[in-house]
Coordinates of C-alpha atoms in Angstrom, one line a residue:
Chain J
M1 CA -6.9 -23.1 -14.2
T2 CA -9.0 -25.1 -16.8
D3 CA -11.8 -23.9 -18.6
D4 CA -14.1 -24.5 -17.0
I5 CA -13.8 -23.3 -13.8
K6 CA -12.9 -20.1 -15.2
A7 CA -15.8 -20.8 -17.3
T8 CA -18.0 -21.2 -14.2
A9 CA -16.7 -18.3 -12.7
K10 CA -16.3 -15.9 -15.0
G11 CA -20.7 -17.0 -15.9
S12 CA -21.7 -16.3 -12.7
P13 CA -22.7 -12.7 -10.6
G14 CA -22.2 -15.0 -7.6
V15 CA -18.5 -16.0 -7.9
N16 CA -16.0 -14.1 -7.0
E17 CA -12.4 -13.9 -8.7
T18 CA -9.5 -11.9 -7.3
R19 CA -6.3 -12.5 -7.2
I20 CA -3.2 -12.9 -4.9
R21 CA 0.4 -12.4 -5.2
V22 CA 1.9 -14.4 -1.8
R23 CA 4.1 -12.8 0.4
Y24 CA 7.1 -13.1 1.8
A25 CA 6.1 -12.9 5.5
E26 CA 3.2 -15.5 4.5
T27 CA 5.6 -17.8 4.2
D28 CA 6.8 -20.4 7.2
Q29 CA 10.7 -21.9 7.4
M30 CA 8.9 -25.1 5.7
G31 CA 8.4 -23.0 3.3
V32 CA 5.1 -22.6 2.3
V33 CA 2.5 -20.4 3.2
Y34 CA 1.7 -19.8 7.1
H35 CA -1.3 -21.8 7.3
S36 CA -3.5 -18.9 9.4
N37 CA -2.9 -17.0 6.4
H38 CA -5.8 -18.7 3.8
F39 CA -8.1 -17.7 6.2
I40 CA -6.9 -13.6 6.0
W41 CA -7.2 -15.1 1.9
F42 CA -11.1 -16.0 2.6
E43 CA -11.8 -11.9 3.9
V44 CA -10.4 -10.7 0.9
G45 CA -12.6 -12.5 -1.2
R46 CA -15.6 -11.6 1.1
V47 CA -14.8 -7.9 1.0
E48 CA -14.4 -8.3 -3.2
L49 CA -17.5 -10.6 -3.7
L50 CA -19.3 -8.1 -1.9
R51 CA -17.9 -5.8 -3.9
Q52 CA -19.1 -7.2 -6.8
L53 CA -22.4 -7.4 -5.7
G54 CA -22.9 -3.3 -5.2
F55 CA -21.5 -3.4 -2.2
S56 CA -18.6 -1.7 0.3
Y57 CA -18.0 -3.4 3.4
K58 CA -16.4 -0.3 5.1
E59 CA -19.7 1.3 4.2
M60 CA -22.0 -1.5 5.3
E61 CA -19.9 -1.0 8.8
S62 CA -19.3 2.3 8.8
A63 CA -22.9 3.8 7.1
D64 CA -25.8 0.3 7.6
D65 CA -23.8 -0.2 11.8
C66 CA -23.7 -4.1 10.1
F67 CA -20.5 -6.4 11.2
I68 CA -20.8 -9.8 9.9
A69 CA -19.1 -11.9 12.9
V70 CA -17.4 -14.9 11.9
V71 CA -18.6 -17.6 14.4
D72 CA -17.1 -20.7 12.5
A73 CA -14.8 -20.6 10.1
R74 CA -13.1 -24.4 8.4
C75 CA -10.7 -24.2 6.0
R76 CA -9.0 -28.3 4.6
Y77 CA -5.3 -27.4 2.4
K78 CA -5.4 -29.4 -0.5
A79 CA -1.7 -28.4 -2.1
P80 CA 1.4 -25.9 -0.6
V81 CA 0.6 -22.6 -1.5
R82 CA 4.9 -20.8 -2.2
Y83 CA 6.3 -17.6 -2.3
D84 CA 5.7 -15.4 -5.2
D85 CA 2.7 -17.7 -6.4
M86 CA -0.3 -16.1 -7.6
V87 CA -3.6 -17.4 -6.0
V88 CA -7.0 -17.2 -7.4
V89 CA -9.6 -16.9 -4.4
R90 CA -12.8 -17.9 -5.7
T91 CA -15.6 -16.5 -3.2
Y92 CA -19.3 -17.6 -3.3
L93 CA -22.3 -17.4 -0.9
K94 CA -23.3 -21.4 -0.2
Q95 CA -26.6 -19.9 2.8
V96 CA -28.2 -17.0 3.5
R97 CA -30.7 -16.2 6.2
E98 CA -32.0 -12.8 8.0
K99 CA -28.6 -12.8 10.4
L100 CA -26.4 -15.9 9.2
I101 CA -24.6 -15.4 6.5
H102 CA -22.2 -18.8 5.6
F103 CA -19.4 -17.8 2.0
G104 CA -17.7 -20.9 0.8
Y105 CA -14.0 -20.6 -1.7
E106 CA -11.0 -22.4 -3.0
L107 CA -7.8 -21.3 -3.6
V108 CA -7.1 -22.3 -6.9
S109 CA -3.1 -22.0 -8.5
E110 CA -4.1 -19.2 -11.3
D111 CA -1.7 -21.6 -13.7
G112 CA -3.6 -24.8 -14.6
G113 CA -6.2 -24.2 -11.9
R114 CA -5.0 -26.4 -9.2
L115 CA -7.6 -26.8 -6.2
L116 CA -5.4 -25.6 -3.3
A117 CA -7.4 -25.0 -0.4
E118 CA -10.9 -24.6 0.5
G119 CA -13.6 -23.7 3.1
E120 CA -16.2 -21.7 4.8
T121 CA -17.6 -19.2 7.7
T122 CA -20.4 -18.8 8.5
H123 CA -20.9 -15.0 10.0
I124 CA -24.0 -13.6 12.3
V125 CA -24.9 -10.0 11.8
A126 CA -24.0 -7.6 14.5
D127 CA -24.4 -4.3 14.9
G128 CA -21.5 -2.2 16.7
Q129 CA -22.1 -3.2 20.3
M130 CA -22.0 -7.1 18.4
K131 CA -25.5 -7.6 19.6
P132 CA -27.4 -9.9 16.8
R133 CA -29.7 -7.7 14.2
K134 CA -30.9 -8.3 11.0
L135 CA -29.3 -7.9 7.7
P136 CA -30.0 -4.6 6.2
E137 CA -33.5 -5.8 3.2
K138 CA -31.0 -4.0 0.6
Y139 CA -28.7 -7.0 1.2
L140 CA -30.3 -9.5 2.3
R141 CA -32.4 -9.7 -1.5
V142 CA -29.2 -8.8 -3.2
F143 CA -27.2 -11.6 -1.2
R144 CA -30.1 -14.5 -1.4
A145 CA -30.3 -13.6 -4.8
A146 CA -26.6 -14.4 -5.4
A147 CA -26.8 -17.0 -3.1
Q148 CA -28.6 -19.2 -5.5
V149 CA -26.9 -18.4 -8.7
Chain G
M1 CA -11.4 -21.4 34.4
T2 CA -13.5 -23.3 36.7
D3 CA -12.4 -24.9 39.3
D4 CA -13.7 -28.6 36.9
I5 CA -11.9 -27.3 33.6
K6 CA -9.0 -26.5 36.1
A7 CA -9.1 -29.8 37.6
T8 CA -9.3 -31.6 34.1
A9 CA -6.4 -30.2 32.4
K10 CA -3.7 -30.6 35.7
G11 CA -4.8 -33.4 36.0
S12 CA -4.3 -34.9 32.7
P13 CA -1.0 -35.2 31.4
G14 CA -2.6 -35.2 28.1
V15 CA -3.7 -31.7 28.2
N16 CA -1.7 -28.9 28.5
E17 CA -2.9 -25.1 29.8
T18 CA -0.7 -22.4 28.0
R19 CA -1.9 -18.5 29.0
I20 CA -1.5 -15.6 26.0
R21 CA -1.6 -12.4 26.4
V22 CA -3.5 -10.6 23.5
R23 CA -1.4 -8.0 21.6
Y24 CA -2.7 -5.4 19.9
A25 CA -1.9 -6.7 16.7
E26 CA -4.1 -9.3 17.6
T27 CA -7.1 -6.8 17.4
D28 CA -8.8 -5.8 14.4
Q29 CA -10.6 -2.6 14.3
M30 CA -14.3 -4.3 14.9
G31 CA -12.4 -3.9 18.3
V32 CA -11.2 -7.4 19.2
V33 CA -9.1 -10.1 18.1
Y34 CA -9.3 -10.9 13.9
H35 CA -10.3 -14.8 13.6
S36 CA -7.5 -16.1 12.0
N37 CA -4.9 -14.8 15.3
H38 CA -7.1 -17.9 16.9
F39 CA -4.8 -20.5 14.3
I40 CA -1.7 -19.1 15.6
W41 CA -2.6 -19.6 19.1
F42 CA -3.3 -22.9 18.7
E43 CA 0.0 -23.6 17.2
V44 CA 1.1 -22.3 20.3
G45 CA -1.2 -25.4 21.7
R46 CA 0.8 -27.2 19.6
V47 CA 4.3 -27.1 20.8
E48 CA 3.8 -26.4 24.2
L49 CA 1.4 -30.0 24.6
L50 CA 4.5 -31.7 22.4
R51 CA 7.1 -30.2 25.5
Q52 CA 4.5 -31.4 27.8
L53 CA 5.5 -34.8 26.3
G54 CA 8.6 -34.7 26.8
F55 CA 9.4 -33.2 23.1
S56 CA 11.0 -30.6 21.5
Y57 CA 8.3 -29.4 18.4
K58 CA 11.8 -28.4 16.9
E59 CA 14.0 -31.1 17.3
M60 CA 11.5 -32.7 15.6
E61 CA 11.7 -31.4 12.7
S62 CA 15.2 -31.0 12.3
A63 CA 16.7 -33.9 14.0
D64 CA 13.7 -36.7 13.2
D65 CA 13.0 -34.9 10.0
C66 CA 9.7 -34.8 10.9
F67 CA 7.1 -32.1 10.0
I68 CA 3.1 -32.4 11.0
A69 CA 1.4 -30.0 8.0
V70 CA -1.9 -28.8 8.4
V71 CA -4.6 -30.9 6.5
D72 CA -7.7 -29.0 8.0
A73 CA -8.4 -26.8 10.4
R74 CA -11.2 -25.4 12.5
C75 CA -12.5 -22.7 14.8
R76 CA -15.6 -22.3 16.7
Y77 CA -16.0 -19.0 17.9
K78 CA -18.2 -18.4 21.5
A79 CA -17.2 -15.1 22.6
P80 CA -15.1 -12.1 21.7
V81 CA -11.4 -11.9 22.4
R82 CA -10.4 -8.7 23.4
Y83 CA -7.3 -6.3 23.7
D84 CA -4.9 -7.4 26.6
D85 CA -7.0 -10.7 27.4
M86 CA -5.4 -13.6 29.2
V87 CA -6.5 -16.7 27.2
V88 CA -5.7 -19.9 28.4
V89 CA -5.0 -22.5 25.1
R90 CA -6.1 -25.8 26.2
T91 CA -4.8 -28.8 24.0
Y92 CA -5.1 -32.0 23.9
L93 CA -5.0 -35.2 21.5
K94 CA -8.0 -36.5 19.6
Q95 CA -6.5 -39.2 17.6
V96 CA -4.0 -39.8 16.9
R97 CA -3.0 -42.5 14.1
E98 CA 0.8 -44.0 12.2
K99 CA 0.1 -40.6 9.7
L100 CA -2.7 -38.2 10.6
I101 CA -2.7 -36.3 14.3
H102 CA -5.6 -34.9 15.9
F103 CA -5.3 -32.0 18.3
G104 CA -8.2 -30.5 19.3
Y105 CA -8.5 -26.8 20.9
E106 CA -10.2 -24.4 23.8
L107 CA -9.2 -21.0 24.3
V108 CA -10.8 -20.1 27.9
S109 CA -10.6 -16.5 30.1
E110 CA -8.3 -17.0 32.1
D111 CA -10.5 -15.3 34.9
G112 CA -13.4 -17.8 35.2
G113 CA -13.0 -20.3 32.2
R114 CA -15.5 -18.6 29.7
L115 CA -15.2 -20.2 27.0
L116 CA -14.1 -18.2 24.0
A117 CA -13.8 -20.5 21.3
E118 CA -13.0 -24.3 20.3
G119 CA -12.2 -25.9 18.0
E120 CA -9.4 -28.5 15.5
T121 CA -6.3 -29.7 13.1
T122 CA -6.2 -32.2 11.7
H123 CA -2.5 -33.3 10.3
I124 CA -0.6 -35.4 8.2
V125 CA 3.4 -36.5 9.0
A126 CA 5.6 -35.4 6.1
D127 CA 9.7 -35.2 5.5
G128 CA 11.5 -32.0 4.5
Q129 CA 10.3 -32.3 1.3
M130 CA 7.1 -32.8 2.4
K131 CA 6.3 -36.6 1.2
P132 CA 4.0 -38.4 3.7
R133 CA 5.4 -40.4 6.5
K134 CA 5.3 -42.7 9.4
L135 CA 5.7 -41.1 12.7
P136 CA 9.0 -42.0 14.7
E137 CA 8.3 -44.7 17.7
K138 CA 8.7 -42.7 20.5
Y139 CA 6.2 -40.5 19.8
L140 CA 4.5 -42.3 18.1
R141 CA 3.9 -44.3 21.5
V142 CA 3.5 -40.8 23.5
F143 CA 0.9 -39.4 21.2
R144 CA -1.5 -42.8 21.9
A145 CA -0.5 -42.8 25.5
A146 CA -2.0 -39.2 25.4
A147 CA -4.4 -39.4 23.2
Q148 CA -6.3 -41.9 25.6
V149 CA -6.6 -40.2 28.7
Chain H
M1 CA 21.5 -13.0 29.5
T2 CA 24.9 -11.7 30.7
D3 CA 24.9 -10.7 34.5
D4 CA 26.0 -6.9 33.6
I5 CA 22.7 -7.1 31.1
K6 CA 20.9 -8.7 33.7
A7 CA 22.0 -6.4 36.7
T8 CA 21.0 -3.3 34.8
A9 CA 17.5 -4.7 34.2
K10 CA 17.0 -5.9 37.6
G11 CA 18.2 -2.8 39.1
S12 CA 16.3 -0.2 37.1
P13 CA 13.0 0.1 37.5
G14 CA 12.5 1.9 34.5
V15 CA 13.7 -0.9 32.0
N16 CA 11.0 -3.6 31.5
E17 CA 11.9 -7.3 30.3
T18 CA 10.1 -9.4 28.8
R19 CA 10.6 -12.7 27.3
I20 CA 8.8 -13.6 24.4
R21 CA 9.3 -17.7 22.8
V22 CA 9.7 -17.6 18.9
R23 CA 6.1 -18.6 17.3
Y24 CA 5.6 -20.7 14.0
A25 CA 3.5 -18.1 12.4
E26 CA 6.6 -15.4 13.2
T27 CA 8.9 -17.6 10.8
D28 CA 9.4 -16.9 6.6
Q29 CA 11.5 -19.2 4.2
M30 CA 14.5 -17.9 4.9
G31 CA 14.8 -20.0 8.2
V32 CA 14.3 -16.6 10.8
V33 CA 11.6 -14.7 12.1
Y34 CA 10.6 -12.2 9.4
H35 CA 11.3 -8.9 10.4
S36 CA 8.0 -6.9 11.4
N37 CA 7.5 -8.9 14.2
H38 CA 10.1 -7.2 16.0
F39 CA 8.4 -4.1 15.6
I40 CA 5.2 -6.4 16.9
W41 CA 7.3 -7.0 20.1
F42 CA 8.7 -3.8 21.0
E43 CA 4.8 -3.0 21.0
V44 CA 4.3 -6.1 24.0
G45 CA 7.4 -4.2 25.2
R46 CA 5.6 -1.1 25.4
V47 CA 2.5 -2.2 27.4
E48 CA 4.4 -4.5 30.0
L49 CA 7.0 -1.5 30.5
L50 CA 4.0 0.5 31.6
R51 CA 2.7 -2.3 33.1
Q52 CA 5.9 -2.7 35.9
L53 CA 5.0 1.8 35.9
G54 CA 1.5 0.7 37.6
F55 CA -0.8 1.6 33.9
S56 CA -3.0 -0.8 32.2
Y57 CA -2.5 0.8 28.4
K58 CA -5.8 -0.3 28.0
E59 CA -7.4 0.9 31.0
M60 CA -5.9 4.8 28.9
E61 CA -7.5 3.9 26.4
S62 CA -10.6 3.9 27.5
A63 CA -10.6 5.1 30.5
D64 CA -8.1 8.9 29.8
D65 CA -9.0 8.8 26.2
C66 CA -5.6 9.1 25.2
F67 CA -3.7 7.0 23.0
I68 CA -0.3 6.4 21.8
A69 CA 0.7 6.7 18.1
V70 CA 3.3 5.7 16.5
V71 CA 4.7 8.3 14.2
D72 CA 8.2 6.9 14.1
A73 CA 9.6 3.1 14.0
R74 CA 13.2 1.8 13.7
C75 CA 15.3 -1.6 14.3
R76 CA 18.5 -2.4 13.5
Y77 CA 19.2 -6.3 13.2
K78 CA 21.9 -7.6 14.8
A79 CA 21.2 -12.0 14.2
P80 CA 18.7 -14.1 12.8
V81 CA 15.9 -14.9 15.6
R82 CA 14.9 -18.9 15.6
Y83 CA 11.2 -20.7 15.9
D84 CA 11.0 -21.8 19.7
D85 CA 13.6 -19.4 20.6
M86 CA 12.9 -17.5 24.3
V87 CA 13.7 -13.9 23.2
V88 CA 13.4 -11.2 26.4
V89 CA 12.8 -7.9 25.0
R90 CA 13.9 -4.9 27.0
T91 CA 11.8 -1.1 27.2
Y92 CA 12.6 1.8 28.7
L93 CA 11.8 4.6 28.1
K94 CA 14.4 7.4 26.1
Q95 CA 12.4 10.7 26.4
V96 CA 9.1 11.6 27.7
R97 CA 7.8 15.0 26.8
E98 CA 3.5 15.8 27.2
K99 CA 2.5 14.9 23.5
L100 CA 5.6 12.9 22.2
I101 CA 6.9 9.7 24.0
H102 CA 9.6 8.5 22.6
F103 CA 10.4 4.1 23.7
G104 CA 14.2 2.7 23.5
Y105 CA 14.1 -1.9 22.8
E106 CA 16.9 -4.3 22.9
L107 CA 15.6 -7.9 22.1
V108 CA 18.6 -10.4 23.5
S109 CA 18.9 -13.9 23.6
E110 CA 17.8 -15.9 27.0
D111 CA 20.0 -18.1 26.7
G112 CA 23.4 -16.0 27.5
G113 CA 22.1 -11.9 26.4
R114 CA 23.5 -11.6 22.5
L115 CA 22.4 -8.6 21.3
L116 CA 20.0 -9.6 18.6
A117 CA 18.3 -6.6 17.7
E118 CA 18.4 -2.7 18.7
G119 CA 14.9 -0.6 17.9
E120 CA 13.3 3.1 19.1
T121 CA 9.9 4.4 18.7
T122 CA 8.0 7.7 18.6
H123 CA 4.9 8.4 19.5
I124 CA 2.3 11.1 19.3
V125 CA -0.5 11.2 22.1
A126 CA -4.1 11.5 20.6
D127 CA -7.5 11.1 21.9
G128 CA -9.5 8.2 20.0
Q129 CA -10.0 10.5 17.1
M130 CA -6.8 10.9 16.9
K131 CA -6.2 14.6 17.7
P132 CA -3.2 16.0 19.8
R133 CA -3.0 16.5 23.4
K134 CA -1.1 16.0 26.3
L135 CA -0.1 13.6 28.5
P136 CA -2.3 13.3 31.6
E137 CA 0.2 14.3 34.2
K138 CA -0.7 10.6 36.6
Y139 CA 0.7 9.5 33.1
L140 CA 3.6 12.2 32.8
R141 CA 5.7 12.3 36.7
V142 CA 5.8 8.8 36.2
F143 CA 6.8 8.0 33.0
R144 CA 9.9 11.7 33.7
A145 CA 10.6 9.6 36.4
A146 CA 11.0 6.1 34.7
A147 CA 12.9 8.0 31.5
Q148 CA 15.5 9.9 34.0
V149 CA 16.4 5.8 35.4
Chain A
M1 CA -1.6 10.5 -6.6
T2 CA -0.8 14.1 -7.9
D3 CA 0.3 14.8 -11.1
D4 CA 3.9 15.6 -10.6
I5 CA 4.4 12.3 -8.4
K6 CA 2.5 10.0 -11.2
A7 CA 5.0 11.6 -14.0
T8 CA 8.1 11.0 -11.6
A9 CA 7.4 7.8 -11.3
K10 CA 5.8 6.4 -14.2
G11 CA 8.8 8.6 -16.5
S12 CA 11.5 6.6 -14.2
P13 CA 12.3 2.6 -14.7
G14 CA 14.2 2.9 -11.8
V15 CA 10.8 3.4 -9.7
N16 CA 7.9 1.0 -9.1
E17 CA 4.3 1.8 -8.1
T18 CA 2.3 -1.1 -6.7
R19 CA -1.1 -0.7 -5.4
I20 CA -2.2 -2.5 -2.2
R21 CA -6.0 -3.0 -0.8
V22 CA -5.7 -2.9 2.6
R23 CA -7.0 -6.0 4.7
Y24 CA -9.3 -6.1 7.7
A25 CA -6.4 -8.1 9.4
E26 CA -4.4 -5.6 8.3
T27 CA -6.8 -3.1 11.2
D28 CA -6.1 -2.3 14.6
Q29 CA -8.5 -1.7 17.4
M30 CA -7.7 2.0 16.8
G31 CA -9.4 1.7 13.6
V32 CA -6.0 2.4 11.6
V33 CA -3.6 -0.4 9.8
Y34 CA -1.5 -1.6 12.6
H35 CA 1.8 0.4 12.4
S36 CA 4.1 -3.5 11.6
N37 CA 2.4 -4.0 8.4
H38 CA 4.0 -0.7 6.4
F39 CA 7.0 -3.4 6.4
I40 CA 5.2 -6.3 4.9
W41 CA 4.2 -3.5 2.4
F42 CA 7.4 -2.5 2.0
E43 CA 8.6 -6.0 1.2
V44 CA 5.8 -6.1 -1.7
G45 CA 7.3 -3.4 -3.2
R46 CA 10.8 -4.6 -3.3
V47 CA 10.1 -7.7 -4.6
E48 CA 8.1 -5.5 -7.8
L49 CA 10.7 -3.6 -8.4
L50 CA 13.2 -6.2 -8.8
R51 CA 10.4 -8.3 -11.3
Q52 CA 10.3 -4.9 -12.8
L53 CA 13.7 -4.8 -13.4
G54 CA 13.9 -8.3 -15.0
F55 CA 14.3 -10.0 -12.0
S56 CA 11.6 -12.5 -9.9
Y57 CA 14.0 -12.6 -5.9
K58 CA 11.9 -16.4 -5.8
E59 CA 14.3 -17.1 -8.2
M60 CA 17.1 -15.1 -7.3
E61 CA 16.9 -17.1 -3.3
S62 CA 16.6 -20.5 -5.0
A63 CA 18.6 -20.7 -8.4
D64 CA 21.2 -17.8 -7.3
D65 CA 21.7 -19.2 -3.7
C66 CA 21.3 -14.7 -2.8
F67 CA 19.6 -13.7 -0.3
I68 CA 18.6 -9.8 1.2
A69 CA 18.9 -10.1 4.7
V70 CA 16.9 -6.7 6.5
V71 CA 19.4 -4.9 8.5
D72 CA 17.9 -1.7 9.5
A73 CA 14.1 -0.9 9.0
R74 CA 12.8 2.5 9.3
C75 CA 9.5 3.7 9.3
R76 CA 7.7 7.7 9.3
Y77 CA 3.9 7.8 9.8
K78 CA 2.3 10.6 8.8
A79 CA -1.0 9.9 7.9
P80 CA -3.3 7.3 9.6
V81 CA -3.8 4.3 7.0
R82 CA -7.7 2.4 7.3
Y83 CA -9.9 -0.9 6.1
D84 CA -10.3 -1.4 2.6
D85 CA -8.4 2.5 1.6
M86 CA -6.6 1.6 -1.9
V87 CA -2.4 2.1 -1.1
V88 CA 0.2 2.9 -3.7
V89 CA 3.6 1.3 -2.2
R90 CA 6.4 3.9 -4.5
T91 CA 10.0 1.8 -4.4
Y92 CA 13.7 2.4 -5.3
L93 CA 17.3 1.7 -5.2
K94 CA 18.8 5.0 -3.1
Q95 CA 22.1 3.0 -3.0
V96 CA 23.8 -0.3 -3.9
R97 CA 27.3 -1.3 -3.7
E98 CA 28.4 -4.9 -3.7
K99 CA 26.9 -7.0 0.4
L100 CA 24.7 -3.8 0.7
I101 CA 21.7 -2.6 -0.8
H102 CA 19.7 0.0 0.2
F103 CA 16.0 0.8 -0.3
G104 CA 13.2 3.7 -0.4
Y105 CA 9.7 4.0 0.3
E106 CA 6.9 5.8 0.0
L107 CA 3.3 4.9 1.0
V108 CA 0.8 7.6 -0.7
S109 CA -3.1 7.5 -1.1
E110 CA -4.1 7.2 -4.5
D111 CA -7.0 9.0 -4.6
G112 CA -4.5 12.7 -4.7
G113 CA -2.0 11.3 -3.7
R114 CA -1.0 11.8 0.0
L115 CA 1.9 11.2 2.0
L116 CA 1.0 8.8 4.2
A117 CA 4.1 6.9 5.2
E118 CA 7.8 7.2 3.9
G119 CA 10.7 4.5 5.1
E120 CA 14.0 2.7 4.0
T121 CA 15.4 -0.8 4.3
T122 CA 19.0 -1.6 4.2
H123 CA 20.1 -5.3 3.4
I124 CA 22.4 -7.5 3.6
V125 CA 23.7 -9.6 0.5
A126 CA 23.7 -14.2 2.4
D127 CA 23.4 -17.4 0.8
G128 CA 21.4 -19.1 1.7
Q129 CA 23.3 -20.5 5.2
M130 CA 23.2 -16.1 6.0
K131 CA 26.8 -16.1 4.3
P132 CA 27.5 -12.8 3.5
R133 CA 28.7 -13.1 0.0
K134 CA 29.0 -10.6 -2.7
L135 CA 25.8 -9.2 -5.5
P136 CA 26.0 -11.3 -9.0
E137 CA 27.7 -8.7 -11.6
K138 CA 23.8 -9.4 -13.5
Y139 CA 21.8 -8.1 -10.2
L140 CA 24.9 -5.1 -9.2
R141 CA 24.9 -4.1 -12.9
V142 CA 21.0 -3.3 -13.2
F143 CA 20.8 -2.3 -9.7
R144 CA 23.3 0.8 -9.2
A145 CA 21.3 1.4 -13.2
A146 CA 18.2 2.0 -11.5
A147 CA 19.5 3.4 -8.3
Q148 CA 21.4 6.7 -10.7
V149 CA 18.1 7.7 -12.1

């Protein structure tokens, strides 16, 4: 990455950077990563951002009966991503409400920080029966603080 | 599907309807289809719309050196999709330009036509080396006609 | 398919034939279907064989608390499978015991019946908590009859 | 992992250990990792073993026109793998011939080294047109040495 991106990321507790090595299975016959995989990487980024904020999404589901179900997902593809590339997923909270969470993402190449893709996802907070519920206070407080960074 | 949706689809050469049976592999531990799979189904819909218009995307790549690379993809999720459900992918051309194609999609349940998701993708026309190129005339003419329906 | 394969399949209630159109997402940069997808197609075949035998695997799980968890899976790849090919999955029961089910598979090309791959999977019968259990009698009887064909 | 497994792995240049965090996308509605994903993890292990031996599979394809196409793949599932688990993929060379390579795999849990799955894959050496060819000498020498460890 370019230095300024690195600086931003490292200086901010509200941005997670996770490195992902592109798998052969993720490529298609065009010789690049198939475009639906970017959304899987976004999800990896979300989970790691939560971990960075002190939470386990696994426990959020199992202990707190709190799921964040995707209601909107978007990705803009800026450059092809290739097999064996190391990709950095930068994930941050854009907006946090009691029943709605909005994440933003940037995929950048590890060498040089070229922007490969950017996107966002919107999630509603739901219980295990998929009924809308409020985000428990402990998450809400930390997520809101992270979103304001 | 409700009758009016069916009517629209069947009456229009510019809309393709393809049925997809949800695979076990496409579900996640929330008990519903994982959200990145919707984009794979959109792609299935695109290919079948092209076939309905008289083209094979396979030949478009191999014979005409013409690829349509995704530059923007979005999905809005309206209802959970479950294992073994039969989903109808409705695909249509929203806008066609010499170097840019814009598709729209609706996923509806086969029984009753409940809207499950809707989305759109934007594609640039490229050659095998991923360089932008114009859409060959034979496709352009038919795509434009289909988009105006 | 060649006529004799067709004959076998059509004449036998114990063999299911399901056609699958290869998706772009299933290819890799070698220009062929990535090898883990064959196992997903096997699963599609299993579900359709069950349906042919009068059962819904979905209900087997939800109504009878009966899961068939894979304990062994194998595939031998005979020929590359390519994008947009129509593949026929031939699925049959090899052996059925109270707590163990053994399926066999052949993937053949729709045009000409060339053998593309063959494989088998072994499953234990389990409840929703993944504890081993016996296959309910109604399944056992029909599965055994189908395996003897 | 248990200490003895760790010792074997760390003491041996012929065994690669790669850690993989289970993604939400890799689970299914049974609440465990869907079984075809194990083969994708095996592939990740192969690539990392090659890297450990001083090679890049990416360059093996692009610079040496040398592909290793799967002709046989098998996995025995010993224990369910769950979301967010950290899995260790242990990959080693079982047998190396001029035109055929045989890899072995163990998946073990990071905490405690419980065996989750074990498997093997057989690959033929091929060029970009999928024609069989001999493994270039530089790979053959190193692979054979690694297989004898």
